[in-house]
């Protein structure tokens, strides 16, 4: 086995990988930027090497500096985590040239899945269903018009180089096409330096369900089931779970088989994720894209399968066979993960950097927290503000939700704002509890919340009106109605009270 691995990442995922290495008796090397001198991953690793200024373009994205650090420390392999260099084919080539093992797939597999159009072509070859649409970039607006009519509205315009919803437009009718076409291309060019866009039929109220796959260098392929990721905010996942509330063992087997077909088509090695859109009505599924890395939400799969994905990645990269066969994979219990961010849910999820003055992480039955911070640590403005992933499991979805609520209540973070209060509201939401999860969930959730606030304000006003009518003392009434104005939103007030209680 490897004796030393360099982790080319930071935050919770760097800590996660260091823990797996420690399990396996492998020495660890952290890299860090100026902003991360005191970061948790630096404290946890056996060694740490400084790689540059805070902006990731000057540190965590500098392939040559990281290779140099690996050579200097004698690390035989590099684990990239997610983000940063994890899907950079040139970095893989640079590592290979320097005789360092990249823990992940070959650069060719990465490139094949890097573009959405290229990925769609591969899926067709592999006889896996894709969302109906084009498999070449649109040449002109006129062509878009023609195809739009053929496919039928609504349609989606998507950037070939896209990701994170950038360069993506939902187009309801032919009249909206012109402006959508222009803005999608403009956004694609600005974000990816590539203005290629293509058309997909819009799937109505789809679910986003992905399949975890794994392959070794000996031609063995397995799938580890699905993760339901339909709850997204601005195309960022917020909550992930397994099984999907619409899971059946039949659907899982079918989607798993399709995911393996896609992976095989590019000779994939290591951990990968194949994303699908699933129609809520028909349960039909369509290939969307493949992510050629370990994903943020991998703990959900670990909790239900009992397989350590990072350990398996390391074993496979070393050349060992998968430690299990498909028939041995069992799914037990129900797992749910929340991404805890240093963001203010009461202020449009604005990042909330600063020093964590108090930290109490939930524990107990069915709770796992993958964190990247400690009490006294600084959440910097330079990187993704996710501070931890709170994952829970229970025998049933109900039990998992009960434990999630308990864990969220136990969680205390002081000094910065976090998304914990937002999750506390979601676990109480009837639609979430019912498992009615689709792409529109967060929008509907926000609308329900607004309605509730209006209701409560109306109730407040009714109480004031009553007291007005009943009161003979004019002065008291004035004070009360002032109070009512301040508390235009009882929810906001409750939030502020919670903030004062928990985080000061
Ligand atoms: C779609 C879609 C409907 N039809 N594609 C893809 C990337 C993801 N971030 C959003 N994507 C979507 N692609 C077709 N053909 C709807 C979405 C979508 C979505 C998907 C899953 C979860 C949340 C979502 C929110 C908005 C749009």
Short mmCIF file of C-alpha atoms and ligand atoms in Angstrom, two decimals:
data_model
loop_
_atom_site.label_atom_id
_atom_site.label_comp_id
_atom_site.label_asym_id
_atom_site.label_seq_id
_atom_site.Cartn_x
_atom_site.Cartn_y
_atom_site.Cartn_z
CA UNK A 1 0.00 0.00 0.00
CA UNK A 2 1.01 3.66 -0.38
CA UNK A 3 3.04 4.90 2.57
CA UNK A 4 2.31 8.60 2.10
CA UNK A 5 -0.48 10.51 0.38
CA UNK A 6 -0.73 14.25 -0.30
CA UNK A 7 -4.19 15.76 -0.03
CA UNK A 8 -4.60 18.53 -2.62
CA UNK A 9 -7.53 20.16 -0.90
CA UNK A 10 -8.72 21.93 2.25
CA UNK A 11 -11.69 22.04 4.61
CA UNK A 12 -13.89 19.13 5.54
CA UNK A 13 -12.95 16.94 2.56
CA UNK A 14 -9.23 17.21 3.31
CA UNK A 15 -10.00 16.12 6.89
CA UNK A 16 -12.20 13.28 5.60
CA UNK A 17 -9.37 11.95 3.41
CA UNK A 18 -6.79 12.32 6.19
CA UNK A 19 -9.01 10.16 8.44
CA UNK A 20 -9.21 7.39 5.84
CA UNK A 21 -5.43 7.48 5.42
CA UNK A 22 -5.02 7.23 9.17
CA UNK A 23 -7.33 4.18 9.20
CA UNK A 24 -5.05 2.61 6.62
CA UNK A 25 -1.83 3.54 8.37
CA UNK A 26 -0.82 5.88 5.54
CA UNK A 27 1.08 9.08 6.32
CA UNK A 28 -0.56 12.32 5.20
CA UNK A 29 0.71 15.57 3.72
CA UNK A 30 -1.53 18.64 3.75
CA UNK A 31 -1.04 21.68 1.56
CA UNK A 32 -2.21 25.10 2.64
CA UNK A 33 -2.51 28.70 1.55
CA UNK A 34 -1.68 31.80 3.53
CA UNK A 35 -5.33 31.95 4.69
CA UNK A 36 -5.21 28.36 5.97
CA UNK A 37 -2.13 28.45 8.20
CA UNK A 38 -4.28 27.51 11.19
CA UNK A 39 -6.84 25.39 9.36
CA UNK A 40 -8.00 22.05 10.73
CA UNK A 41 -6.63 19.98 7.84
CA UNK A 42 -3.17 21.42 8.51
CA UNK A 43 -3.40 20.47 12.18
CA UNK A 44 -4.62 16.97 11.38
CA UNK A 45 -2.04 15.98 8.77
CA UNK A 46 1.35 14.50 9.62
CA UNK A 47 3.06 17.19 7.52
CA UNK A 48 1.90 20.41 5.92
CA UNK A 49 3.42 22.34 3.03
CA UNK A 50 2.75 25.98 2.23
CA UNK A 51 1.71 26.56 -1.38
CA UNK A 52 0.83 30.23 -1.79
CA UNK A 53 -1.42 33.24 -1.40
CA UNK A 54 -5.07 32.90 -0.29
CA UNK A 55 -6.82 33.02 -3.68
CA UNK A 56 -7.14 29.44 -4.90
CA UNK A 57 -5.76 30.53 -8.28
CA UNK A 58 -2.50 31.14 -6.43
CA UNK A 59 -2.57 28.05 -4.20
CA UNK A 60 -5.00 25.12 -4.38
CA UNK A 61 -5.34 25.43 -8.16
CA UNK A 62 -1.59 25.55 -8.79
CA UNK A 63 -0.87 22.06 -10.12
CA UNK A 64 2.87 22.55 -10.42
CA UNK A 65 3.21 23.72 -6.81
CA UNK A 66 1.27 20.74 -5.56
CA UNK A 67 3.33 18.27 -7.57
CA UNK A 68 6.45 19.95 -6.22
CA UNK A 69 5.11 19.56 -2.66
CA UNK A 70 4.38 15.87 -3.30
CA UNK A 71 7.90 15.28 -4.56
CA UNK A 72 9.50 17.20 -1.73
CA UNK A 73 7.55 15.25 0.89
CA UNK A 74 7.94 11.88 -0.79
CA UNK A 75 4.20 11.34 -1.24
CA UNK A 76 3.47 8.57 -3.74
CA UNK A 77 -0.09 9.58 -4.50
CA UNK A 78 -2.35 12.63 -4.52
CA UNK A 79 -5.96 12.67 -3.42
CA UNK A 80 -7.68 15.70 -5.02
CA UNK A 81 -10.93 15.73 -2.99
CA UNK A 82 -13.66 17.54 -4.91
CA UNK A 83 -13.49 20.90 -6.69
CA UNK A 84 -10.07 22.52 -7.29
CA UNK A 85 -7.96 20.11 -9.42
CA UNK A 86 -10.16 17.04 -9.01
CA UNK A 87 -11.48 17.13 -12.58
CA UNK A 88 -8.48 18.67 -14.28
CA UNK A 89 -7.10 16.25 -16.88
CA UNK A 90 -3.90 18.25 -17.36
CA UNK A 91 -3.15 17.95 -13.66
CA UNK A 92 -3.56 14.18 -13.88
CA UNK A 93 -1.09 14.11 -16.77
CA UNK A 94 1.36 16.28 -14.85
CA UNK A 95 1.16 13.94 -11.84
CA UNK A 96 1.68 10.87 -14.03
CA UNK A 97 4.67 12.49 -15.73
CA UNK A 98 6.18 12.97 -12.28
CA UNK A 99 5.44 9.35 -11.34
CA UNK A 100 2.87 10.30 -8.76
CA UNK A 101 -0.41 8.37 -8.67
CA UNK A 102 -3.52 10.50 -9.09
CA UNK A 103 -6.33 8.99 -7.01
CA UNK A 104 -9.06 9.15 -9.61
CA UNK A 105 -9.84 8.25 -13.21
CA UNK A 106 -7.61 8.58 -16.27
CA UNK A 107 -7.48 12.00 -17.97
CA UNK A 108 -9.22 10.62 -21.06
CA UNK A 109 -12.26 9.56 -19.02
CA UNK A 110 -12.36 13.00 -17.40
CA UNK A 111 -12.22 14.76 -20.74
CA UNK A 112 -14.85 12.51 -22.29
CA UNK A 113 -17.28 13.47 -19.49
CA UNK A 114 -16.09 17.07 -19.22
CA UNK A 115 -18.38 18.41 -21.94
CA UNK A 116 -22.12 17.81 -21.75
CA UNK A 117 -22.47 17.25 -25.49
CA UNK A 118 -19.62 14.75 -25.49
CA UNK A 119 -21.15 12.98 -22.46
CA UNK A 120 -24.54 12.78 -24.22
CA UNK A 121 -22.92 11.14 -27.24
CA UNK A 122 -21.23 8.57 -25.01
CA UNK A 123 -24.53 7.77 -23.27
CA UNK A 124 -26.22 7.21 -26.63
CA UNK A 125 -23.39 4.87 -27.66
CA UNK A 126 -23.84 3.01 -24.37
CA UNK A 127 -27.58 2.72 -25.01
CA UNK A 128 -28.48 4.73 -21.93
CA UNK A 129 -31.47 7.08 -22.28
CA UNK A 130 -30.69 10.81 -22.45
CA UNK A 131 -33.12 13.72 -22.29
CA UNK A 132 -34.43 14.19 -25.85
CA UNK A 133 -32.61 17.03 -27.61
CA UNK A 134 -29.56 17.84 -29.70
CA UNK A 135 -26.11 16.27 -29.64
CA UNK A 136 -24.37 19.05 -31.54
CA UNK A 137 -23.96 22.68 -30.54
CA UNK A 138 -26.57 25.01 -32.04
CA UNK A 139 -25.23 26.85 -35.08
CA UNK A 140 -27.67 29.73 -35.11
CA UNK A 141 -30.82 31.14 -33.58
CA UNK A 142 -32.75 29.92 -36.64
CA UNK A 143 -31.60 26.37 -35.96
CA UNK A 144 -32.65 26.71 -32.32
CA UNK A 145 -36.10 27.87 -33.49
CA UNK A 146 -36.47 24.90 -35.82
CA UNK A 147 -35.40 22.35 -33.21
CA UNK A 148 -37.56 23.98 -30.56
CA UNK A 149 -40.61 23.41 -32.73
CA UNK A 150 -39.60 19.81 -33.45
CA UNK A 151 -39.03 18.87 -29.81
CA UNK A 152 -41.94 20.88 -28.44
CA UNK A 153 -41.92 23.44 -25.60
CA UNK A 154 -40.97 23.85 -22.86
CA UNK A 155 -37.29 23.31 -23.61
CA UNK A 156 -33.99 23.90 -21.83
CA UNK A 157 -31.01 25.66 -23.34
CA UNK A 158 -27.81 24.38 -21.78
CA UNK A 159 -24.17 25.32 -22.15
CA UNK A 160 -22.04 22.45 -23.38
CA UNK A 161 -19.29 23.40 -20.93
CA UNK A 162 -21.92 24.10 -18.29
CA UNK A 163 -22.26 23.30 -14.65
CA UNK A 164 -23.95 24.83 -11.68
CA UNK A 165 -26.84 26.06 -13.83
CA UNK A 166 -24.62 28.63 -15.59
CA UNK A 167 -25.60 29.13 -19.20
CA UNK A 168 -28.82 27.19 -18.56
CA UNK A 169 -32.23 28.64 -19.49
CA UNK A 170 -35.73 27.26 -19.16
CA UNK A 171 -37.73 28.35 -22.22
CA UNK A 172 -41.51 28.16 -21.84
CA UNK A 173 -42.59 29.15 -25.33
CA UNK A 174 -41.16 29.96 -28.77
CA UNK A 175 -41.57 33.69 -28.06
CA UNK A 176 -39.08 33.48 -25.19
CA UNK A 177 -36.44 31.71 -27.25
CA UNK A 178 -34.64 34.71 -28.73
CA UNK A 179 -33.70 36.38 -25.45
CA UNK A 180 -33.00 33.04 -23.72
CA UNK A 181 -30.69 32.02 -26.56
CA UNK A 182 -28.75 35.27 -26.33
CA UNK A 183 -28.41 35.25 -22.54
CA UNK A 184 -27.50 31.55 -22.35
CA UNK A 185 -24.72 32.05 -24.90
CA UNK A 186 -23.50 35.23 -23.26
CA UNK A 187 -23.39 33.57 -19.85
CA UNK A 188 -21.67 30.48 -21.23
CA UNK A 189 -19.01 32.60 -22.91
CA UNK A 190 -18.42 34.67 -19.79
CA UNK A 191 -18.29 31.65 -17.45
CA UNK A 192 -16.55 29.00 -19.55
CA UNK A 193 -14.98 30.93 -22.40
CA UNK A 194 -17.09 28.72 -24.67
CA UNK A 195 -20.46 29.81 -26.03
CA UNK A 196 -21.69 26.44 -27.28
CA UNK A 197 -25.26 25.73 -26.25
CA UNK A 198 -27.61 22.88 -27.10
CA UNK A 199 -31.28 22.02 -26.55
CA UNK A 200 -32.96 19.52 -24.27
CA UNK A 201 -36.63 18.93 -23.79
CA UNK A 202 -37.58 20.27 -20.35
CA UNK A 203 -38.54 17.50 -17.96
CA UNK A 204 -41.47 18.70 -15.85
CA UNK A 205 -40.90 18.62 -12.07
CA UNK A 206 -37.97 16.25 -12.36
CA UNK A 207 -36.10 14.65 -9.54
CA UNK A 208 -32.34 14.76 -9.54
CA UNK A 209 -31.14 11.28 -8.65
CA UNK A 210 -27.56 10.15 -9.01
CA UNK A 211 -25.89 6.76 -8.89
CA UNK A 212 -22.56 6.14 -7.18
CA UNK A 213 -20.39 3.82 -9.24
CA UNK A 214 -17.00 2.29 -8.56
CA UNK A 215 -14.51 0.55 -10.84
CA UNK A 216 -11.08 -0.99 -10.36
CA UNK A 217 -8.19 -1.42 -12.80
CA UNK A 218 -9.16 -5.05 -13.38
CA UNK A 219 -12.39 -4.33 -15.22
CA UNK A 220 -14.76 -4.77 -12.26
CA UNK A 221 -17.67 -2.35 -12.11
CA UNK A 222 -20.24 -1.96 -9.34
CA UNK A 223 -22.89 0.57 -8.43
CA UNK A 224 -23.67 1.60 -4.85
CA UNK A 225 -27.20 2.80 -5.41
CA UNK A 226 -28.73 6.22 -5.62
CA UNK A 227 -28.68 9.53 -3.82
CA UNK A 228 -31.69 11.77 -4.07
CA UNK A 229 -30.42 15.32 -4.61
CA UNK A 230 -33.54 17.17 -5.71
CA UNK A 231 -33.38 19.75 -2.94
CA UNK A 232 -31.20 22.43 -4.47
CA UNK A 233 -30.84 26.17 -4.04
CA UNK A 234 -29.46 28.07 -6.99
CA UNK A 235 -28.26 24.74 -8.42
CA UNK A 236 -26.36 23.93 -5.25
CA UNK A 237 -27.42 20.79 -3.44
CA UNK A 238 -28.66 21.43 0.08
CA UNK A 239 -29.93 18.07 1.31
CA UNK A 240 -29.12 14.60 -0.04
CA UNK A 241 -30.52 11.25 0.97
CA UNK A 242 -30.54 7.54 0.31
CA UNK A 243 -32.78 5.76 -0.49
CA UNK A 244 -34.63 8.21 -2.68
CA UNK A 245 -38.21 8.49 -1.40
CA UNK A 246 -39.28 7.17 -4.83
CA UNK A 247 -36.83 4.30 -4.72
CA UNK A 248 -37.80 0.78 -5.61
CA UNK A 249 -35.23 -1.99 -5.88
CA UNK A 250 -36.26 -2.30 -9.52
CA UNK A 251 -35.56 1.36 -10.33
CA UNK A 252 -32.29 1.20 -8.41
CA UNK A 253 -31.14 -1.85 -10.34
CA UNK A 254 -32.10 -0.30 -13.68
CA UNK A 255 -30.43 3.02 -12.96
CA UNK A 256 -27.40 1.25 -11.51
CA UNK A 257 -27.01 -0.84 -14.65
CA UNK A 258 -27.28 2.26 -16.85
CA UNK A 259 -24.70 4.09 -14.75
CA UNK A 260 -22.28 1.20 -15.10
CA UNK A 261 -22.79 1.19 -18.88
CA UNK A 262 -21.78 4.86 -19.02
CA UNK A 263 -18.73 4.24 -16.82
CA UNK A 264 -17.62 1.26 -18.87
CA UNK A 265 -17.90 3.29 -22.06
CA UNK A 266 -15.02 5.51 -20.90
CA UNK A 267 -12.99 2.79 -19.11
CA UNK A 268 -13.68 4.54 -15.86
CA UNK A 269 -11.54 3.73 -12.79
CA UNK A 270 -12.29 4.78 -9.21
CA UNK A 271 -15.30 6.50 -7.66
CA UNK A 272 -17.69 8.29 -10.02
CA UNK A 273 -21.23 9.59 -10.03
CA UNK A 274 -23.73 9.37 -12.85
CA UNK A 275 -26.52 11.95 -12.63
CA UNK A 276 -30.03 11.40 -13.93
CA UNK A 277 -33.23 13.37 -14.14
CA UNK A 278 -36.18 11.21 -13.14
CA UNK A 279 -39.75 12.05 -14.06
CA UNK A 280 -41.85 12.10 -10.92
CA UNK A 281 -44.89 10.80 -12.81
CA UNK A 282 -43.52 8.07 -15.07
CA UNK A 283 -40.33 7.15 -13.18
CA UNK A 284 -38.54 7.35 -16.50
CA UNK A 285 -34.92 8.38 -16.10
CA UNK A 286 -32.54 10.25 -18.37
CA UNK A 287 -28.75 10.52 -18.20
CA UNK A 288 -27.64 14.07 -17.40
CA UNK A 289 -23.89 13.99 -16.79
CA UNK A 290 -21.11 12.12 -15.03
CA UNK A 291 -18.96 13.60 -12.28
CA UNK A 292 -15.51 12.08 -12.33
CA UNK A 293 -14.67 12.63 -8.67
CA UNK A 294 -15.67 11.83 -5.12
CA UNK A 295 -18.74 13.93 -4.31
CA UNK A 296 -19.59 16.09 -1.33
CA UNK A 297 -22.57 13.84 -0.49
CA UNK A 298 -20.68 10.53 -0.47
CA UNK A 299 -21.31 9.96 3.30
CA UNK A 300 -24.97 9.22 2.55
CA UNK A 301 -23.90 6.22 0.48
CA UNK A 302 -21.35 5.19 3.10
CA UNK A 303 -24.00 5.18 5.82
CA UNK A 304 -26.41 2.92 3.93
CA UNK A 305 -23.88 0.55 2.33
CA UNK A 306 -21.24 0.48 5.07
CA UNK A 307 -18.54 0.91 2.43
CA UNK A 308 -15.77 3.46 3.01
CA UNK A 309 -15.54 5.17 -0.37
CA UNK A 310 -12.26 6.97 0.30
CA UNK A 311 -10.56 3.81 1.51
CA UNK A 312 -11.81 2.04 -1.61
CA UNK A 313 -10.53 4.88 -3.81
CA UNK A 314 -7.08 4.55 -2.31
CA UNK A 315 -7.04 0.75 -2.67
CA UNK A 316 -8.18 0.91 -6.29
CA UNK A 317 -5.62 3.61 -7.15
CA UNK A 318 -2.90 1.35 -5.75
CA UNK A 319 -4.07 -1.36 -8.15
CA UNK A 320 -6.04 -3.60 -5.84
CA UNK A 321 -9.30 -5.20 -6.80
CA UNK A 322 -12.57 -3.87 -5.44
CA UNK A 323 -13.03 -5.26 -1.95
CA UNK A 324 -16.62 -6.36 -2.68
CA UNK A 325 -18.78 -7.66 -5.52
CA UNK A 326 -22.11 -6.26 -6.68
CA UNK A 327 -24.04 -9.10 -5.04
CA UNK A 328 -22.49 -8.20 -1.69
CA UNK A 329 -23.71 -4.61 -1.74
CA UNK A 330 -26.65 -4.16 0.63
CA UNK A 331 -28.60 -1.04 1.38
CA UNK A 332 -29.72 -0.72 4.97
CA UNK A 333 -31.36 2.13 6.86
CA UNK A 334 -32.06 5.62 5.61
CA UNK A 335 -29.47 8.40 5.54
CA UNK A 336 -29.90 12.17 5.13
CA UNK A 337 -27.19 14.80 4.83
CA UNK A 338 -27.38 18.58 5.28
CA UNK A 339 -24.67 20.87 4.02
CA UNK A 340 -23.97 23.33 6.80
CA UNK A 341 -22.79 26.64 5.36
CA UNK A 342 -21.42 29.82 6.90
CA UNK A 343 -24.22 31.75 5.23
CA UNK A 344 -27.06 33.85 6.58
CA UNK A 345 -30.42 32.30 5.64
CA UNK A 346 -32.14 35.48 6.82
CA UNK A 347 -30.10 37.61 4.50
CA UNK A 348 -30.45 35.82 1.20
CA UNK A 349 -27.75 33.30 2.14
CA UNK A 350 -25.01 35.90 2.12
CA UNK A 351 -21.65 34.35 3.11
CA UNK A 352 -20.89 34.93 6.78
CA UNK A 353 -17.12 34.75 7.26
CA UNK A 354 -15.45 35.29 10.62
CA UNK A 355 -14.15 33.55 13.70
CA UNK A 356 -16.10 30.64 15.12
CA UNK A 357 -16.32 31.69 18.75
CA UNK A 358 -18.32 28.70 19.88
CA UNK A 359 -18.80 25.24 18.43
CA UNK A 360 -20.82 22.35 19.74
CA UNK A 361 -21.16 19.53 17.24
CA UNK A 362 -24.05 17.07 17.68
CA UNK A 363 -23.30 13.53 18.69
CA UNK A 364 -25.21 10.43 19.63
CA UNK A 365 -27.07 7.63 17.96
CA UNK A 366 -27.21 7.83 14.18
CA UNK A 367 -25.23 11.06 13.82
CA UNK A 368 -22.11 11.74 11.77
CA UNK A 369 -20.62 15.18 11.28
CA UNK A 370 -17.84 15.67 8.73
CA UNK A 371 -16.45 19.05 9.68
CA UNK A 372 -13.54 21.17 8.61
CA UNK A 373 -13.42 23.71 11.43
CA UNK A 374 -12.91 23.96 15.21
CA UNK A 375 -13.85 26.44 17.93
CA UNK A 376 -11.62 29.44 17.36
CA UNK A 377 -11.11 28.72 13.66
CA UNK A 378 -11.60 31.36 11.03
CA UNK A 379 -14.02 30.97 8.12
CA UNK A 380 -12.32 32.89 5.34
CA UNK A 381 -13.83 34.73 2.41
CA UNK A 382 -11.60 32.99 -0.09
CA UNK A 383 -13.21 29.58 -0.30
CA UNK A 384 -16.51 27.77 -0.37
CA UNK A 385 -18.17 28.57 2.97
CA UNK A 386 -19.31 25.02 3.75
CA UNK A 387 -18.15 24.29 7.31
CA UNK A 388 -19.50 20.78 7.77
CA UNK A 389 -21.80 18.07 6.54
CA UNK A 390 -24.26 16.78 9.06
CA UNK A 391 -25.37 13.27 8.11
CA UNK A 392 -27.80 11.11 10.05
CA UNK A 393 -29.27 7.67 9.63
CA UNK A 394 -32.18 5.74 11.05
CA UNK A 395 -33.98 2.51 10.41
CA UNK A 396 -36.62 4.43 8.44
CA UNK A 397 -36.83 7.88 6.83
CA UNK A 398 -39.00 8.99 9.76
CA UNK A 399 -36.38 7.95 12.28
CA UNK A 400 -33.67 9.64 10.24
CA UNK A 401 -35.68 12.88 10.20
CA UNK A 402 -36.26 12.62 13.99
CA UNK A 403 -32.53 12.27 14.55
CA UNK A 404 -31.78 15.08 12.12
CA UNK A 405 -34.10 17.41 14.04
CA UNK A 406 -32.45 16.41 17.31
CA UNK A 407 -28.94 16.87 15.88
CA UNK A 408 -29.81 20.26 14.37
CA UNK A 409 -31.13 21.44 17.74
CA UNK A 410 -27.97 20.25 19.43
CA UNK A 411 -25.69 22.00 16.91
CA UNK A 412 -24.32 25.33 18.13
CA UNK A 413 -22.12 27.61 16.09
CA UNK A 414 -21.23 31.02 17.50
CA UNK A 415 -19.64 34.07 15.93
CA UNK A 416 -20.91 33.49 12.40
CA UNK A 417 -24.29 32.86 10.79
CA UNK A 418 -25.01 29.39 9.49
CA UNK A 419 -27.72 27.63 7.51
CA UNK A 420 -28.71 25.53 10.57
CA UNK A 421 -31.96 27.50 11.24
CA UNK A 422 -32.96 26.98 7.60
CA UNK A 423 -32.59 23.20 8.00
CA UNK A 424 -34.61 23.28 11.22
CA UNK A 425 -37.47 24.71 9.21
CA UNK A 426 -37.10 22.18 6.42
CA UNK A 427 -37.29 19.20 8.81
CA UNK A 428 -40.64 20.56 10.03
CA UNK A 429 -41.99 21.07 6.50
CA UNK A 430 -44.91 18.80 5.54
CA UNK A 431 -43.73 18.34 1.95
CA UNK A 432 -40.24 17.40 3.08
CA UNK A 433 -41.66 14.96 5.61
CA UNK A 434 -43.92 13.50 2.91
CA UNK A 435 -40.90 13.06 0.61
CA UNK A 436 -42.36 15.26 -2.12
CA UNK A 437 -38.98 16.29 -3.43
CA UNK A 438 -38.46 17.67 -6.89
CA UNK A 439 -36.68 20.58 -8.50
CA UNK A 440 -39.37 23.00 -7.39
CA UNK A 441 -39.10 22.10 -3.70
CA UNK A 442 -37.15 25.12 -2.45
CA UNK A 443 -39.26 27.57 -4.45
CA UNK A 444 -42.47 26.09 -3.05
CA UNK A 445 -40.95 25.91 0.43
CA UNK A 446 -40.15 29.64 0.30
CA UNK A 447 -43.68 30.42 -0.91
CA UNK A 448 -45.21 28.40 1.92
CA UNK A 449 -43.01 30.26 4.35
CA UNK A 450 -44.10 33.63 3.00
CA UNK A 451 -47.75 32.62 3.24
CA UNK A 452 -47.26 31.51 6.82
CA UNK A 453 -45.64 34.84 7.67
CA UNK A 454 -48.55 36.74 6.13
CA UNK A 455 -50.95 34.58 8.11
CA UNK A 456 -49.10 35.27 11.32
CA UNK A 457 -48.93 39.00 10.65
CA UNK A 458 -52.68 38.93 10.00
CA UNK A 459 -53.12 37.12 13.31
CA UNK A 460 -50.98 39.70 15.09
CA UNK A 461 -53.05 42.47 13.54
CA UNK A 462 -56.26 40.76 14.59
CA UNK A 463 -54.97 40.60 18.15
CA UNK A 464 -54.09 44.29 18.04
CA UNK A 465 -57.45 45.15 16.53
CA UNK A 466 -59.17 43.25 19.31
CA UNK A 467 -57.11 44.94 21.97
CA UNK A 468 -57.81 48.30 20.30
CA UNK A 469 -61.49 47.64 20.40
CA UNK A 470 -61.39 46.40 23.98
CA UNK A 471 -58.94 48.87 25.36
CA UNK A 472 -59.91 52.01 27.10
CA UNK A 473 -56.27 52.99 27.52
CA UNK A 474 -55.03 54.64 24.32
CA UNK A 475 -51.40 54.65 25.43
CA UNK A 476 -51.10 50.89 25.79
CA UNK A 477 -52.53 50.38 22.35
CA UNK A 478 -49.97 52.63 20.71
CA UNK A 479 -47.13 50.71 22.25
CA UNK A 480 -48.58 47.41 21.17
CA UNK A 481 -49.06 48.43 17.57
CA UNK A 482 -45.48 49.67 17.42
CA UNK A 483 -44.38 46.31 18.61
CA UNK A 484 -46.48 44.69 15.93
CA UNK A 485 -44.80 46.77 13.26
CA UNK A 486 -41.40 45.69 14.43
CA UNK A 487 -42.46 42.09 14.31
CA UNK A 488 -43.83 42.28 10.76
CA UNK A 489 -42.40 38.81 10.51
CA UNK A 490 -42.67 36.54 13.48
CA UNK A 491 -40.40 34.13 11.65
CA UNK A 492 -37.68 36.73 11.31
CA UNK A 493 -38.03 37.54 14.97
CA UNK A 494 -37.82 33.90 15.97
CA UNK A 495 -34.75 33.62 13.79
CA UNK A 496 -33.11 36.57 15.48
CA UNK A 497 -33.91 35.17 18.89
CA UNK A 498 -32.38 31.85 17.89
CA UNK A 499 -29.37 33.69 16.58
CA UNK A 500 -28.92 35.47 19.87
CA UNK A 501 -29.33 32.30 21.81
CA UNK A 502 -27.01 30.16 19.79
CA UNK A 503 -24.37 32.24 18.21
CA UNK A 504 -23.06 35.03 20.32
C1 LIG B 1 -33.04 20.06 -16.37
C2 LIG B 1 -34.30 20.33 -15.79
C3 LIG B 1 -35.42 20.03 -16.56
N1 LIG B 1 -35.28 19.50 -17.80
N2 LIG B 1 -32.95 19.53 -17.61
C4 LIG B 1 -29.53 20.43 -14.44
C5 LIG B 1 -28.43 20.83 -13.55
C6 LIG B 1 -29.11 21.15 -12.29
N3 LIG B 1 -28.31 21.99 -11.46
C7 LIG B 1 -30.40 21.75 -12.75
N4 LIG B 1 -30.73 21.01 -13.88
C8 LIG B 1 -31.94 20.83 -14.46
N5 LIG B 1 -31.90 20.29 -15.71
C9 LIG B 1 -34.06 19.28 -18.31
N6 LIG B 1 -33.96 18.78 -19.55
C10 LIG B 1 -34.34 20.89 -14.52
C11 LIG B 1 -33.17 21.16 -13.85
C12 LIG B 1 -33.29 21.80 -12.57
C13 LIG B 1 -33.07 21.10 -11.37
C14 LIG B 1 -32.73 19.75 -11.39
C15 LIG B 1 -32.55 19.07 -10.19
C16 LIG B 1 -32.73 19.72 -8.97
C17 LIG B 1 -33.04 21.06 -8.94
C18 LIG B 1 -33.23 21.77 -10.14
C19 LIG B 1 -33.59 23.12 -10.11
C20 LIG B 1 -33.77 23.79 -11.29
C21 LIG B 1 -33.62 23.14 -12.51
#
